[in-house]
Coordinates of C-alpha atoms in Angstrom, one line a residue:
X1219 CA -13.5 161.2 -44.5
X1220 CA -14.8 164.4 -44.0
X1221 CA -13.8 166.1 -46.8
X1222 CA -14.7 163.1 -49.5
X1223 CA -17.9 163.1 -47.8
X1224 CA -18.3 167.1 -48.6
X1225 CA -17.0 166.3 -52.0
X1226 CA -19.8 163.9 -52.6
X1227 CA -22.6 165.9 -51.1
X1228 CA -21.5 168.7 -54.2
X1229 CA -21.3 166.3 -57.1
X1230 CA -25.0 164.4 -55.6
X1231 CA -26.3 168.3 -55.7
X1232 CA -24.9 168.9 -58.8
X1233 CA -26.6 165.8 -60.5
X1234 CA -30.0 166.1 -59.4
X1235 CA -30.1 169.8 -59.2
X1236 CA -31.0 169.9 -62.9
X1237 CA -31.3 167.7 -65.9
X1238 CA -28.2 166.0 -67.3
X1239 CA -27.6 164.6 -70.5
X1240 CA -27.0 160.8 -70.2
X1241 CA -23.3 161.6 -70.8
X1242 CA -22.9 164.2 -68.4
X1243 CA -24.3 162.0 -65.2
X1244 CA -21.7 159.0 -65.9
X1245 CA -19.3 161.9 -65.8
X1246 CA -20.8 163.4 -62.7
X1247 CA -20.9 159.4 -61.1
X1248 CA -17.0 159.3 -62.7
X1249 CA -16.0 162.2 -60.2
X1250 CA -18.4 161.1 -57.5
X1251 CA -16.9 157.1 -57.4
X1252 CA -12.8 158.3 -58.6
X1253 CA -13.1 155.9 -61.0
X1254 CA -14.5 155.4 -64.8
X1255 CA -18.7 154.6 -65.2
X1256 CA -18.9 152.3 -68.2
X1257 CA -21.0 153.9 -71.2
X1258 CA -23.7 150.8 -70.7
X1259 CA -24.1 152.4 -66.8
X1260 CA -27.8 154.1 -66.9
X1261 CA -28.9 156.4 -63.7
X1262 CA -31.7 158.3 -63.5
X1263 CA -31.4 160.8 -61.0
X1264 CA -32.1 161.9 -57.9
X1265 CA -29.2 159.7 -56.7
X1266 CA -27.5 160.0 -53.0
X1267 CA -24.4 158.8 -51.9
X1268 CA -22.6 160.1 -48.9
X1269 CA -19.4 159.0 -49.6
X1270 CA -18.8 157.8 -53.2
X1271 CA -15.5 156.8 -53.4
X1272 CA -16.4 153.1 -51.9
X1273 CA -19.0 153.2 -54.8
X1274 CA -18.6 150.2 -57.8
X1275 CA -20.8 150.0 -60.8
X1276 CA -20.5 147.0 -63.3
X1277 CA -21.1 147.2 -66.7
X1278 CA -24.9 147.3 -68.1
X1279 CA -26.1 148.7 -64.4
X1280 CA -29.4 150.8 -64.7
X1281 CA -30.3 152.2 -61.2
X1282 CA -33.8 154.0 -61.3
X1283 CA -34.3 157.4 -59.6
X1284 CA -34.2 157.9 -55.7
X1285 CA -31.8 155.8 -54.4
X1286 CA -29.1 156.0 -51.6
X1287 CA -25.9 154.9 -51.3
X1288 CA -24.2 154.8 -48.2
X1289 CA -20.7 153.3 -49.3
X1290 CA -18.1 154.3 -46.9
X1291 CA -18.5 150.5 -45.9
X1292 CA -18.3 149.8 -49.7
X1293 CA -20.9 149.0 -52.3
X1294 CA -20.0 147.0 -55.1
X1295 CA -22.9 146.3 -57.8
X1296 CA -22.1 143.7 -60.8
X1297 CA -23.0 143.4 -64.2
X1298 CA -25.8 143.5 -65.8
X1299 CA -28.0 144.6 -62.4
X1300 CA -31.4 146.7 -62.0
X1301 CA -31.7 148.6 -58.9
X1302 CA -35.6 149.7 -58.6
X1303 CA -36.6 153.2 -57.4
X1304 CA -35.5 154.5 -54.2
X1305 CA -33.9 151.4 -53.1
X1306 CA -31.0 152.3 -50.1
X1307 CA -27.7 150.3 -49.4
X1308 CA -26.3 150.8 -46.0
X1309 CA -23.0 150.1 -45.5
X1310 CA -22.8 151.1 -41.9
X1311 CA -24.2 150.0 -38.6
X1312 CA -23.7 151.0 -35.2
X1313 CA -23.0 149.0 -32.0
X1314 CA -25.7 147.4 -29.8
X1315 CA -23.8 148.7 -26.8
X1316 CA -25.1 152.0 -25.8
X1317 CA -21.9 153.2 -24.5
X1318 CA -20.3 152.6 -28.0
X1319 CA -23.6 153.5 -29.7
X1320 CA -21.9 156.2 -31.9
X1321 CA -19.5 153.7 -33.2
X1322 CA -20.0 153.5 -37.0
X1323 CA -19.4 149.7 -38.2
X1324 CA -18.4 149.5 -41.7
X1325 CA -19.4 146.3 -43.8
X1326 CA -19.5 146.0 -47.7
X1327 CA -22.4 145.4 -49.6
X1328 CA -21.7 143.0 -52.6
X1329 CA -24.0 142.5 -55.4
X1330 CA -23.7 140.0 -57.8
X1331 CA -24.1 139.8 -61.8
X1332 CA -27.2 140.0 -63.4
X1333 CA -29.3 140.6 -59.9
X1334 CA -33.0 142.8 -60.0
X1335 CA -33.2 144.6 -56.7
X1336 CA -37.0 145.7 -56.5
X1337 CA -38.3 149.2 -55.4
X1338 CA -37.9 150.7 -51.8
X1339 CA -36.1 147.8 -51.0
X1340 CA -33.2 148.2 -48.4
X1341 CA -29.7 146.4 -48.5
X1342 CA -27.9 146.6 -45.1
X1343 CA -24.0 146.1 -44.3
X1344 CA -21.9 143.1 -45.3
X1345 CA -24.6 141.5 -47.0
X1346 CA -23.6 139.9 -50.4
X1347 CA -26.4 139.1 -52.8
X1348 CA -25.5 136.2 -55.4
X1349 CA -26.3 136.3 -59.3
X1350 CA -29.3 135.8 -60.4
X1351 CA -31.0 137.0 -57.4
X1352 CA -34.4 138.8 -57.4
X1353 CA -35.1 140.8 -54.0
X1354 CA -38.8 141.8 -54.0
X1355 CA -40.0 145.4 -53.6
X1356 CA -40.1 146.7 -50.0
X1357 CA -38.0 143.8 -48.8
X1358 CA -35.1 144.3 -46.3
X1359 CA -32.2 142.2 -46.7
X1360 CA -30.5 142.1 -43.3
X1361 CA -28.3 138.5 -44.8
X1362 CA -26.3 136.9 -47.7
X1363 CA -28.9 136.2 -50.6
X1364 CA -27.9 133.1 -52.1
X1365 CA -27.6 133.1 -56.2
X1366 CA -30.7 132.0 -58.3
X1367 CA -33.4 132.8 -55.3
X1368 CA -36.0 135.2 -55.0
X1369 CA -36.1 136.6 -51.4
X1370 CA -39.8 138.8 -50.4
X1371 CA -40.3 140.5 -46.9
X1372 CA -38.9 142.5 -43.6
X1373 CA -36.6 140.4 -42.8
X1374 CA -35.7 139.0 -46.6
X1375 CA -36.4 135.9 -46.6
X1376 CA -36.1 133.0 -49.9
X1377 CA -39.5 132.0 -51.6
X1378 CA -38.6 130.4 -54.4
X1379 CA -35.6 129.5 -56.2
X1380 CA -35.1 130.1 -60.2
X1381 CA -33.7 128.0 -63.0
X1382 CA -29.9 129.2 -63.5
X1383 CA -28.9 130.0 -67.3
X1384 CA -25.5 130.9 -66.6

């Protein structure tokens, strides 16, 4: 865990130290996730993740510039999604129990197709967020976001639902 998570802090560093050709950062993302970046991924760097290998990007992603990803609980974002600027995904948590307070507590994060995740918004562990869905700017989403809703606020919570055209 240790060293994957050194690996990843060198390919983070090496994509937002300097500018890369659109090209060069699905590369960079290839080496950070061990696995291929589809040519319709779009990133615009600065980009975290301390782990990367736990990392999934769908086809036709675009994820503005300053976001985290803390994956070693797993992230896994679907087709066609836009992630807003310096949104964060945290896959871990830690126990209530002060004793056991060190305890990381992994969960995956599962986003589905087509979803718009607004800016400075914050995603926490095992939450799954169905297609369709629209998570306002600034809002944390501390549980499952049902498909086709728009969910606004600290904790996330559903305003409105939308039309489905799936």
């Amino acid at each position: 865990m240790h060293r994957t998570s050194q690996d990843a802090l060198r390919v983070t560093a090496e994509l937002n130290g300097s500018y890369q050709e659109p090209r060069r950062v699905r590369e960079l993302l290839s080496e950070l996730t061990g696995g291929p970046v589809a040519e319709s991924v779009a990133v615009f760097p600065p980009l975290y993740s301390d782990f990367g290998k736990n990392l999934r990007l769908g086809e036709r992603v675009f994820i503005n510039s300053g976001c985290r990803f803390q994956d070693q609980g797993g992230v896994t974002i679907g087709d066609d999604c836009l992630i807003g600027h310096n949104a964060v995904f945290a896959s871990l948590n830690h126990a209530m129990d002060p004793a056991r307070r060190a305890d990381m507590i992994p969960a995956p994060i599962v986003v589905g197709r087509n979803v718009w995740i607004g800016s400075n918004s914050t995603i926490l562990s095992g939450v799954t967020i169905g297609r369709n869905a629209v998570v306002a700017a600034a809002s944390v989403v501390t549980k499952d976001v049902p498909a086709n809703s728009v969910v606004v606020g600290s904790p996330a919570r559903v305003v409105r639902t939308l039309d489905s055209v799936d």
